[in-house]
Coordinates of C-alpha atoms in Angstrom, one line a residue:
Y3 CA -7.5 20.9 15.2
N4 CA -9.7 24.0 15.7
V5 CA -7.4 27.0 16.2
N6 CA -10.2 29.2 17.3
N7 CA -11.0 27.3 20.5
K8 CA -7.7 25.3 20.6
S9 CA -9.3 21.9 20.6
W10 CA -9.0 18.7 18.7
I11 CA -11.9 17.6 16.3
N12 CA -12.6 13.9 16.2
L13 CA -13.2 12.9 12.5
S14 CA -13.0 9.2 13.1
D15 CA -16.6 8.6 12.0
N16 CA -15.7 10.0 8.6
L17 CA -13.0 7.4 7.8
P18 CA -13.8 4.6 5.4
P19 CA -15.4 1.6 7.2
D20 CA -13.3 -1.4 8.1
A21 CA -14.2 -3.5 5.1
R22 CA -12.4 -5.2 2.2
N23 CA -11.7 -1.9 0.4
G24 CA -12.1 0.4 3.5
F25 CA -9.6 1.5 6.2
N26 CA -7.6 -1.3 7.7
S27 CA -4.1 -0.3 9.1
L28 CA -3.2 -4.0 9.7
N29 CA -2.3 -3.1 13.3
S30 CA -0.3 0.0 12.1
Y31 CA 1.8 -2.1 9.6
A32 CA 0.2 0.0 6.8
M33 CA -0.9 3.5 7.8
Y34 CA -0.3 7.1 6.9
L35 CA -2.1 10.4 6.4
K36 CA -0.7 12.8 3.9
F37 CA -1.9 16.2 2.7
N38 CA -1.4 17.8 -0.7
P39 CA 1.2 20.6 -0.1
R40 CA -0.7 23.0 -2.3
N41 CA -4.2 22.2 -0.9
E42 CA -4.5 21.2 2.7
K43 CA -8.1 20.0 2.1
I44 CA -6.9 17.1 -0.2
A45 CA -5.9 14.3 2.2
F46 CA -4.7 10.8 1.4
L47 CA -5.3 8.0 3.9
G48 CA -3.1 5.0 3.4
S49 CA -3.8 1.6 5.0
A50 CA -4.3 -1.7 3.3
N51 CA -6.0 0.6 0.8
L52 CA -5.6 4.1 -0.4
H53 CA -8.4 6.7 -0.1
V54 CA -8.4 10.4 -1.1
S55 CA -10.7 13.1 0.4
S56 CA -11.3 16.5 -1.1
D57 CA -12.3 17.9 2.3
A58 CA -9.7 16.4 4.7
F59 CA -12.2 13.8 5.9
E60 CA -14.4 16.5 7.4
T61 CA -17.2 14.5 5.7
T62 CA -17.5 11.0 4.3
N63 CA -16.9 12.4 0.8
Y64 CA -13.8 10.3 -0.1
R65 CA -13.0 7.8 -2.7
W66 CA -10.9 4.6 -3.0
I67 CA -8.0 4.8 -5.4
G68 CA -6.1 1.6 -4.8
G69 CA -5.5 -1.5 -2.7
Y70 CA -8.0 -4.3 -2.4
P71 CA -11.0 -3.9 -4.7
S72 CA -14.5 -4.2 -3.3
Q73 CA -15.1 -7.4 -5.4
G74 CA -12.9 -9.9 -7.1
N75 CA -9.2 -10.4 -6.7
W76 CA -6.4 -7.8 -6.7
D77 CA -4.8 -7.5 -10.2
E78 CA -1.2 -6.2 -10.8
N79 CA -2.1 -4.8 -14.2
G80 CA -2.3 -1.0 -13.6
A81 CA -3.7 -1.4 -10.0
L82 CA -2.1 -0.2 -6.8
H83 CA -0.8 -3.1 -4.7
P84 CA -2.4 -3.3 -1.2
D85 CA -0.6 -2.4 2.0
Q86 CA 0.4 1.2 1.8
H87 CA 3.6 2.5 3.5
T88 CA 4.4 5.9 2.1
L89 CA 3.2 8.5 -0.3
V90 CA 5.1 11.6 -1.8
F91 CA 4.0 14.3 -4.1
S92 CA 5.7 15.3 -7.4
N93 CA 7.5 18.6 -7.1
R94 CA 6.2 19.6 -10.5
D95 CA 2.6 18.6 -10.2
T96 CA 1.0 17.7 -6.8
N97 CA -1.7 15.8 -8.6
V98 CA 1.0 13.2 -9.3
I99 CA 1.7 11.0 -6.4
Y100 CA 4.2 8.2 -5.8
C101 CA 3.2 5.3 -3.5
G102 CA 5.4 2.8 -1.8
N103 CA 3.8 -0.4 -0.7
D104 CA 4.3 -4.2 -0.5
G105 CA 4.4 -4.3 -4.3
G106 CA 7.2 -1.6 -4.7
V107 CA 6.7 1.9 -6.1
K108 CA 4.0 3.2 -8.4
K109 CA 2.8 6.6 -9.6
V110 CA -0.4 8.1 -10.8
D111 CA -2.2 11.4 -11.5
Y112 CA -4.8 10.8 -8.8
S113 CA -7.2 13.3 -10.4
E114 CA -7.5 10.8 -13.3
V115 CA -8.0 7.6 -11.2
K116 CA -11.3 5.9 -12.1
N117 CA -13.3 3.8 -9.6
E118 CA -11.5 0.6 -10.6
G119 CA -8.1 2.3 -9.9
N120 CA -6.3 0.8 -12.9
N121 CA -4.1 3.6 -14.2
W122 CA -1.1 3.3 -11.8
V123 CA 2.3 3.1 -13.5
Q124 CA 4.8 0.5 -12.1
L125 CA 8.2 2.0 -11.4
N126 CA 10.1 -1.0 -10.0
N127 CA 11.9 -1.6 -13.3
G128 CA 13.1 -5.1 -12.2
Y129 CA 13.6 -4.1 -8.6
I130 CA 12.4 -6.9 -6.5
T131 CA 12.1 -6.9 -2.7
S132 CA 11.0 -9.5 -0.2
Q133 CA 10.3 -9.3 3.5
F134 CA 11.0 -12.7 5.0
Y135 CA 9.2 -13.6 8.2
S136 CA 11.3 -16.7 8.7
V137 CA 14.3 -18.5 7.3
S138 CA 15.6 -21.9 7.9
I139 CA 19.1 -23.2 6.8
D140 CA 20.1 -26.8 6.4
K141 CA 22.6 -27.2 9.2
S142 CA 23.6 -30.7 8.2
G143 CA 25.3 -29.3 5.0
L144 CA 23.9 -32.2 3.0
T145 CA 21.7 -30.1 0.7
N146 CA 22.9 -26.6 1.4
S147 CA 19.3 -25.5 1.2
V148 CA 17.7 -22.4 2.6
V149 CA 13.9 -22.1 2.9
G150 CA 12.1 -18.9 3.7
G151 CA 8.6 -17.5 3.9
A152 CA 8.1 -14.0 2.5
Q153 CA 5.4 -11.4 3.0
D154 CA 3.0 -11.5 0.0
N155 CA 5.6 -13.5 -2.0
G156 CA 5.0 -17.0 -0.8
S157 CA 7.8 -19.4 0.2
W158 CA 11.1 -19.8 -1.5
R159 CA 13.9 -22.4 -1.4
S160 CA 17.5 -22.0 -2.6
I161 CA 19.7 -25.1 -3.2
K162 CA 23.5 -25.0 -3.9
P163 CA 24.5 -24.5 -6.7
V164 CA 22.3 -21.4 -6.6
S165 CA 18.8 -22.1 -7.9
Y166 CA 15.6 -20.7 -6.5
T167 CA 12.3 -22.5 -6.4
H168 CA 8.9 -21.1 -5.5
L169 CA 7.2 -23.6 -3.1
T170 CA 3.5 -24.2 -3.1
L171 CA 2.5 -24.7 0.5
P172 CA -0.9 -24.8 2.3
T173 CA -0.4 -21.1 3.2
S174 CA 0.9 -18.3 1.1
D175 CA 3.5 -17.3 3.6
L176 CA 5.7 -19.7 5.6
V177 CA 5.6 -18.5 9.2

């Protein structure tokens, strides 16, 4: 926003391109814009990926710091899981950020993130979440089974007595 002439400035052309490691909000499922509380020029754009800009996206001078890599497969070891949902800054050091995404919660000092983005610290500590798209229950009562398809976590089946089995189906999520 330009306060001098009270008009909005369109910076859309400066956003990362819609590519594997670019900006993809997944139809607004994964999207946020956050600014460093001590430096309004440092902006974070969360989508399927996470990008940081040192000039609030006034130029195309930004860098990828997590999500889908440009090549190869996403790797849990030190990387930021794709599909960003929230970001908060540490009260002690605003270079330290905490990100919530489909993989849980991770933190990093973003000033130290290299191009491959592999220095994120996992904070889940055994905390596991799943978002189920669909669930089906055996209504006959013969098997007492429940089957569900979870976002990014495949399909799962529970049979009484309680046991859980990961199912390998043609698609990663049962919908």
